CSV table of C-alpha atoms in Angstrom, one decimal:
chain,number,residue,atom,x,y,z
G,13,MET,CA,200.3,151.2,95.9
G,14,PRO,CA,198.3,154.0,96.6
G,15,ASP,CA,197.0,154.8,100.1
G,16,ARG,CA,192.6,153.7,99.8
G,17,VAL,CA,190.7,156.4,100.0
G,18,THR,CA,188.5,157.0,103.1
G,19,ILE,CA,185.0,158.0,103.9
G,20,ALA,CA,186.8,160.7,106.2
G,21,GLN,CA,188.5,162.9,103.8
G,22,VAL,CA,185.6,162.4,101.2
G,23,ALA,CA,183.6,164.0,104.0
G,24,GLU,CA,186.1,167.0,104.3
G,25,GLU,CA,186.5,167.3,100.5
G,26,ALA,CA,182.4,168.0,100.6
G,27,GLY,CA,182.2,169.9,103.3
G,28,VAL,CA,180.1,167.8,105.2
G,29,SER,CA,180.4,165.1,108.4
G,30,ALA,CA,181.0,161.9,108.0
G,31,MET,CA,178.3,160.5,108.9
G,32,THR,CA,176.4,162.6,105.9
G,33,VAL,CA,178.9,160.7,103.6
G,34,SER,CA,177.2,157.5,104.9
G,35,ASN,CA,174.3,158.2,104.8
G,36,VAL,CA,173.8,159.4,101.3
G,37,LEU,CA,176.5,156.1,100.4
G,38,ASN,CA,174.1,153.8,102.6
G,39,GLY,CA,170.0,156.2,100.6
G,40,LYS,CA,168.9,157.2,103.8
G,41,PRO,CA,166.8,160.2,104.1
G,42,GLY,CA,167.9,163.4,105.4
G,43,ALA,CA,170.7,164.8,103.5
G,44,LYS,CA,169.1,168.4,100.9
G,45,ASP,CA,169.9,167.2,96.9
G,46,GLU,CA,173.0,169.6,96.7
G,47,THR,CA,174.5,167.9,99.3
G,48,ARG,CA,174.1,164.5,97.7
G,49,ARG,CA,175.6,166.0,94.3
G,50,ARG,CA,178.6,167.4,96.3
G,51,VAL,CA,178.9,163.9,97.9
G,52,MET,CA,178.6,161.9,94.8
G,53,GLU,CA,181.1,163.8,93.0
G,54,VAL,CA,183.8,164.0,95.6
G,55,VAL,CA,183.0,160.3,95.8
G,56,ASP,CA,183.7,159.4,91.7
G,57,ARG,CA,186.4,162.2,92.2
G,58,LEU,CA,188.4,160.5,94.5
G,59,GLY,CA,187.8,157.3,93.1
G,60,TYR,CA,185.8,156.3,96.8
G,61,VAL,CA,184.9,152.3,97.2
G,62,PRO,CA,183.4,151.0,100.1
G,63,ASN,CA,186.4,148.7,101.8
G,64,VAL,CA,184.6,145.2,101.7
G,65,SER,CA,186.6,143.3,103.1
G,66,ALA,CA,186.1,145.6,106.5
G,67,ARG,CA,182.4,144.2,106.7
G,68,GLY,CA,184.6,140.7,107.8
G,69,LEU,CA,182.0,138.9,106.5
G,70,LYS,CA,182.6,135.5,104.8
G,71,GLY,CA,184.1,134.8,101.4
G,72,GLY,CA,185.1,139.0,101.0
G,73,ARG,CA,181.0,139.3,100.2
G,74,THR,CA,178.6,142.5,102.4
G,75,GLY,CA,175.5,140.2,102.7
G,76,LEU,CA,173.7,142.8,101.3
G,77,VAL,CA,171.4,142.8,98.0
G,78,GLY,CA,169.9,146.4,95.7
G,79,VAL,CA,167.0,146.0,94.8
G,80,LEU,CA,165.8,148.6,92.8
G,81,THR,CA,162.0,149.9,92.2
G,82,LEU,CA,160.1,151.7,90.0
G,83,ASP,CA,158.2,153.2,93.3
G,84,LEU,CA,156.8,152.5,96.6
G,85,THR,CA,153.4,153.7,96.5
G,86,THR,CA,151.2,150.9,94.8
G,87,GLN,CA,150.5,147.4,95.9
G,88,TYR,CA,152.3,146.0,92.9
G,89,GLY,CA,155.7,146.8,94.0
G,90,LEU,CA,155.1,145.7,97.0
G,91,GLU,CA,154.1,143.3,97.0
G,92,ILE,CA,158.0,141.9,94.6
G,93,VAL,CA,160.2,143.4,97.2
G,94,ARG,CA,158.1,141.2,99.9
G,95,GLY,CA,159.0,138.5,97.5
G,96,ILE,CA,162.4,139.3,97.3
G,97,ALA,CA,163.0,140.7,101.3
G,98,ASP,CA,161.1,137.0,102.2
G,99,GLU,CA,163.8,134.7,100.3
G,100,LEU,CA,166.5,136.9,101.4
G,101,ALA,CA,165.5,136.7,105.0
G,102,SER,CA,165.6,132.7,104.6
G,103,LEU,CA,169.4,133.4,102.8
G,104,GLU,CA,170.5,135.6,105.7
G,105,PHE,CA,170.8,138.5,103.1
G,106,GLU,CA,169.3,141.8,103.2
G,107,ALA,CA,167.9,144.3,100.5
G,108,LEU,CA,169.3,147.8,100.2
G,109,ILE,CA,166.1,148.9,98.5
G,110,ASN,CA,166.3,152.3,96.6
G,111,VAL,CA,163.6,154.0,94.2
G,112,SER,CA,164.0,155.2,90.6
G,113,TYR,CA,160.2,156.4,89.9
G,114,HIS,CA,159.9,155.6,86.3
G,115,ASP,CA,163.1,158.2,85.7
G,116,GLY,CA,166.3,157.6,83.7
G,117,SER,CA,168.2,159.6,85.0
G,118,ARG,CA,167.7,158.6,89.2
G,119,GLU,CA,167.9,154.4,88.2
G,120,ARG,CA,170.8,155.2,86.7
G,121,ASP,CA,172.3,157.5,89.2
G,122,ARG,CA,170.9,154.8,91.8
G,123,ILE,CA,172.7,152.2,90.5
G,124,GLY,CA,175.9,154.0,89.8
G,125,PHE,CA,175.5,153.8,93.4
G,126,LEU,CA,174.6,150.1,94.5
G,127,THR,CA,177.2,148.8,92.2
G,128,ARG,CA,179.9,150.6,94.4
G,129,GLY,CA,180.8,147.5,96.5
G,130,LEU,CA,178.0,148.3,98.6
G,131,VAL,CA,176.1,144.8,97.5
G,132,ASP,CA,177.0,141.8,96.0
G,133,GLY,CA,173.5,141.5,93.6
G,134,LEU,CA,171.0,144.0,91.9
G,135,LEU,CA,167.9,143.3,91.6
G,136,MET,CA,165.3,146.2,89.2
G,137,ILE,CA,162.0,146.1,89.1
G,138,ALA,CA,160.8,147.2,85.6
G,139,PRO,CA,162.8,149.7,85.3
G,140,VAL,CA,163.8,152.4,82.2
G,141,LEU,CA,166.8,150.4,81.2
G,142,GLU,CA,167.9,153.1,78.6
G,143,ASP,CA,171.1,152.1,76.4
G,144,GLU,CA,173.7,153.9,79.3
G,145,THR,CA,172.6,152.4,82.1
G,146,ILE,CA,172.8,148.9,80.8
G,147,SER,CA,176.3,150.0,80.3
G,148,LEU,CA,177.3,150.7,83.0
G,149,LEU,CA,176.0,147.1,84.3
G,150,ARG,CA,178.6,145.9,81.9
G,151,GLN,CA,181.9,148.3,83.1
G,152,ARG,CA,180.8,147.4,87.1
G,153,GLY,CA,179.9,143.3,85.9
G,154,ILE,CA,177.7,142.6,88.8
G,155,PRO,CA,174.9,140.4,88.3
G,156,ALA,CA,171.8,140.9,87.7
G,157,VAL,CA,168.4,140.3,87.1
G,158,VAL,CA,165.6,142.3,86.0
G,159,ILE,CA,161.7,141.6,86.7
G,160,ASP,CA,159.2,142.6,84.2
G,161,PRO,CA,161.0,145.1,82.6
G,162,ARG,CA,159.7,147.4,79.7
G,163,ASN,CA,161.7,146.0,77.2
G,164,ILE,CA,161.2,141.8,76.8
G,165,ASP,CA,163.9,140.9,75.1
G,166,VAL,CA,167.0,142.6,77.7
G,167,ASP,CA,169.2,140.9,77.0
G,168,LEU,CA,169.7,140.4,81.2
G,169,PRO,CA,168.3,137.8,82.7
G,170,ARG,CA,165.1,138.5,83.5
G,171,VAL,CA,161.3,137.2,85.2
G,172,THR,CA,158.4,138.0,83.7
G,173,VAL,CA,154.6,136.6,83.4
G,174,ASP,CA,152.8,135.4,80.5
G,175,ASN,CA,150.9,138.6,80.3
G,176,TYR,CA,148.8,137.5,76.5
G,177,HIS,CA,147.2,134.0,78.1
G,178,GLY,CA,146.3,136.4,81.0
G,179,THR,CA,144.5,139.0,79.5
G,180,ARG,CA,143.4,136.4,76.6
G,181,SER,CA,141.8,134.2,80.0
G,182,GLY,CA,140.1,137.5,80.8
G,183,THR,CA,138.7,138.3,77.6
G,184,GLN,CA,137.3,134.2,77.0
G,185,HIS,CA,134.9,134.8,80.1
G,186,LEU,CA,133.4,137.6,79.1
G,187,ILE,CA,132.5,136.3,75.6
G,188,GLY,CA,131.5,133.4,77.4
G,189,LEU,CA,128.7,135.0,79.9
G,190,GLY,CA,128.0,136.7,76.4
G,191,HIS,CA,128.9,139.5,76.3
G,192,THR,CA,129.8,141.4,73.3
G,193,ARG,CA,130.6,144.9,74.1
G,194,ILE,CA,133.7,144.7,75.8
G,195,ALA,CA,136.4,147.6,76.5
G,196,TYR,CA,139.9,147.4,76.7
G,197,ILE,CA,142.3,150.1,79.1
G,198,GLY,CA,145.6,149.2,78.6
G,199,GLY,CA,149.0,150.9,80.6
G,200,ASN,CA,151.4,152.5,79.9
G,201,LEU,CA,152.7,152.5,75.5
G,202,ASP,CA,155.8,152.7,76.4
G,203,LEU,CA,155.7,149.7,77.7
G,204,GLU,CA,155.9,146.1,76.4
G,205,SER,CA,153.7,144.3,78.2
G,206,THR,CA,150.8,147.0,77.9
G,207,SER,CA,151.4,145.5,74.0
G,208,VAL,CA,151.7,142.4,74.4
G,209,ARG,CA,148.3,142.6,77.5
G,210,PHE,CA,146.7,143.9,74.2
G,211,LYS,CA,147.1,141.6,71.6
G,212,GLY,CA,145.9,138.4,74.1
G,213,PHE,CA,143.0,140.8,74.0
G,214,ASP,CA,142.3,141.1,70.6
G,215,ASP,CA,142.9,137.3,70.4
G,216,ALA,CA,139.9,136.2,71.6
G,217,MET,CA,137.8,138.7,70.4
G,218,ARG,CA,139.0,137.8,66.9
G,219,LEU,CA,138.9,133.9,67.8
G,220,ALA,CA,135.4,134.5,69.4
G,221,GLY,CA,133.8,136.3,65.2
G,222,LEU,CA,133.5,139.5,67.8
G,223,THR,CA,135.4,142.9,66.1
G,224,VAL,CA,137.7,145.1,68.6
G,225,ASP,CA,136.2,148.3,68.4
G,226,GLU,CA,138.9,150.8,68.1
G,227,GLN,CA,136.2,153.3,69.9
G,228,MET,CA,136.8,151.7,72.9
G,229,VAL,CA,140.7,150.7,73.2
G,230,ALA,CA,142.1,153.4,74.7
G,231,TYR,CA,145.2,153.3,77.1
G,232,CYS,CA,146.7,155.9,80.0
G,233,ASP,CA,149.4,155.5,82.7
G,234,PHE,CA,148.7,152.6,85.5
G,235,SER,CA,146.2,154.5,88.0
G,236,TYR,CA,142.8,154.3,89.6
G,237,VAL,CA,142.0,158.7,88.6
G,238,SER,CA,143.1,157.5,84.7
G,239,GLY,CA,141.1,154.5,84.1
G,240,PHE,CA,137.6,157.0,86.8
G,241,ARG,CA,138.6,159.0,83.4
G,242,THR,CA,139.4,157.1,80.6
G,243,ALA,CA,136.2,154.0,81.6
G,244,SER,CA,133.4,157.4,82.1
G,245,ARG,CA,133.9,158.9,78.6
G,246,PHE,CA,133.5,154.6,77.7
G,247,ILE,CA,130.4,154.4,79.3
G,248,GLU,CA,129.2,158.2,78.0
G,249,GLU,CA,130.4,157.6,74.7
G,250,HIS,CA,129.7,153.8,74.0
G,251,ARG,CA,127.8,152.0,76.8
G,252,PRO,CA,130.2,148.9,76.8
G,253,THR,CA,128.8,145.9,78.9
G,254,ALA,CA,132.4,144.7,80.0
G,255,ILE,CA,135.7,146.5,80.2
G,256,VAL,CA,138.9,144.6,80.1
G,257,ALA,CA,141.3,146.4,82.1
G,258,GLY,CA,145.1,146.3,81.8
G,259,ALA,CA,145.7,147.0,86.0
G,260,ASP,CA,143.6,146.3,88.9
G,261,LEU,CA,144.3,150.5,89.7
G,262,ILE,CA,142.6,150.5,86.0
G,263,ALA,CA,139.6,148.2,87.0
G,264,PHE,CA,139.4,150.1,90.6
G,265,GLY,CA,138.4,153.1,88.3
G,266,ALA,CA,136.3,151.8,85.9
G,267,ILE,CA,133.7,150.1,88.5
G,268,ASP,CA,134.0,153.2,90.4
G,269,ALA,CA,133.5,155.7,87.7
G,270,ALA,CA,130.5,152.9,87.0
G,271,ARG,CA,128.8,153.6,89.7
G,272,LYS,CA,129.4,157.5,88.8
G,273,HIS,CA,126.7,156.8,86.3
G,274,GLY,CA,124.5,154.9,87.8
G,275,PHE,CA,126.1,151.1,86.7
G,276,ASP,CA,125.7,148.5,88.5
G,277,VAL,CA,128.5,146.4,89.2
G,278,PRO,CA,128.5,143.8,87.8
G,279,GLY,CA,124.6,144.1,86.6
G,280,GLN,CA,125.1,146.3,84.1
G,281,LEU,CA,128.5,146.4,83.7
G,282,SER,CA,131.3,144.1,84.1
G,283,VAL,CA,134.9,144.3,84.5
G,284,VAL,CA,137.9,142.2,84.2
G,285,GLY,CA,141.7,143.3,86.2
G,286,PHE,CA,145.6,142.6,85.3
G,287,ASP,CA,147.0,142.0,89.2
G,288,ASP,CA,145.5,140.2,91.3
G,289,LEU,CA,146.4,143.3,94.6
G,290,PRO,CA,145.1,142.2,97.9
G,291,GLN,CA,143.2,144.5,97.5
G,292,ALA,CA,141.7,142.9,95.1
G,293,ALA,CA,140.1,140.4,97.3
G,294,GLN,CA,139.2,142.5,99.9
G,295,SER,CA,136.8,145.3,98.0
G,296,TYR,CA,133.4,145.2,97.6
G,297,PRO,CA,132.7,143.2,95.6
G,298,GLY,CA,135.9,140.9,94.7
G,299,LEU,CA,137.5,141.8,91.5
G,300,THR,CA,137.5,139.6,88.8
G,301,THR,CA,141.4,140.0,87.6
G,302,VAL,CA,144.4,137.9,86.5
G,303,ARG,CA,146.7,137.3,89.1
G,304,GLN,CA,150.5,137.3,88.2
G,305,PRO,CA,152.5,135.8,91.2
G,306,LEU,CA,153.6,139.2,92.2
G,307,HIS,CA,155.8,137.5,95.9
G,308,ASP,CA,156.7,134.5,93.8
G,309,MET,CA,158.4,137.0,91.1
G,310,GLY,CA,160.5,138.8,93.5
G,311,GLN,CA,161.6,134.8,95.2
G,312,THR,CA,162.1,133.6,92.3
G,313,ALA,CA,165.0,136.9,90.7
G,314,VAL,CA,166.2,135.7,94.1
G,315,ARG,CA,167.6,132.6,93.4
G,316,ALA,CA,168.2,133.7,90.1
G,317,LEU,CA,170.7,136.2,91.4
G,318,MET,CA,172.1,134.4,93.9
G,319,SER,CA,172.6,131.5,91.1
G,320,ILE,CA,174.9,134.0,89.6
G,321,ILE,CA,176.5,135.5,92.4
G,322,GLU,CA,177.9,131.8,93.1
G,323,GLY,CA,179.3,131.3,89.9
G,324,ASN,CA,176.8,129.7,88.5
G,325,ALA,CA,174.2,130.3,85.0
G,326,PRO,CA,170.9,131.2,86.1
G,327,VAL,CA,168.5,128.0,85.2
G,328,MET,CA,167.0,130.1,81.9
G,329,GLU,CA,167.7,133.7,80.8
G,330,HIS,CA,163.9,134.4,80.8
G,331,MET,CA,161.7,133.0,83.6
G,332,GLN,CA,157.7,132.9,82.3
G,333,MET,CA,155.6,132.8,85.4
G,334,PRO,CA,152.3,131.9,84.2
G,335,THR,CA,148.9,133.8,84.9
G,336,THR,CA,145.9,132.4,86.3
G,337,LEU,CA,142.2,134.0,85.9
G,338,VAL,CA,140.7,134.5,89.5
G,339,VAL,CA,136.8,135.1,89.5
G,340,ARG,CA,134.9,137.0,92.0
G,341,GLY,CA,132.4,139.2,91.8
G,342,THR,CA,132.6,141.9,89.4
G,343,THR,CA,131.5,139.8,86.7
G,344,ALA,CA,128.5,138.6,84.9
G,345,ALA,CA,126.3,137.9,82.8
G,346,PRO,CA,125.2,140.9,80.5
G,347,SER,CA,122.1,142.3,82.0
G,348,PRO,CA,118.8,141.8,79.8
G,349,GLY,CA,118.2,144.3,76.5
G,350,GLN,CA,122.2,144.7,76.4
G,351,GLY,CA,123.4,143.4,73.0
G,352,ARG,CA,126.0,144.5,70.5
G,353,GLY,CA,124.4,148.3,70.3
């Protein structure tokens, strides 16, 4: 049997130090992109695999779970990661966190890196999951669970939330207050959850006998800036009395757009979000929003993954968690004189 390839051999071949190779393999900052590419090319060419048994952990496991998240700049991803970290800590496991930045190629690179014997399983938050990436996962045979997948029917164990009834309940809340001119600002159209949330809005409107004004339906990315711009256009051109937003960040942008145009929230414009990020309760007025249990989603995904690591099937391939409408201060009845317009 040929000798195992060592980190020292990889370092010599790549022309870097062993510490640099270790840092690259462990996803630590500091190495230039070109250096990372060179090290990973040598790792692939020489077939280097970390010596898991040398870690001295019971059962030959690493005690690590790979976490691949879309970013760490929003509380959406951070809250899910917090749930993952809390649950892993209770099981005496650690998280090895990588970020994909919505880039399918980088996502595949990170999965390739994590599945070289570094981790016992993989958790992916809102991944791109191109066909080539799914093939890589199948090839590596590593236990994996997806949280909030772009395609709800992806053929992997997954954790989602009830997007449909969440947005439907938020829309029904506004209708119950007397609103009829309700605009909708959804998120990225490449996410299946975006279309499901709109269906919840659309069904709530139609079941109440209200017509959805297509001029007051728009989609943007899940950001404050996009919410601000889209809501500003709606306010200037169509004067809705309420806005249903596909994410809290979009809702925060809509609230500030209303203020910029001299509209009181909720006196002249009501706003409903989706997520219930921590700042939803901390803002003034507090944001009425649909809560998706982000922390619990992370914990549930860890439990499902651990079941697979232990050699068992997950309780369910698709674990859908409930959403809850949280009524705060950004919704009220339309002011006198506001009607169908």
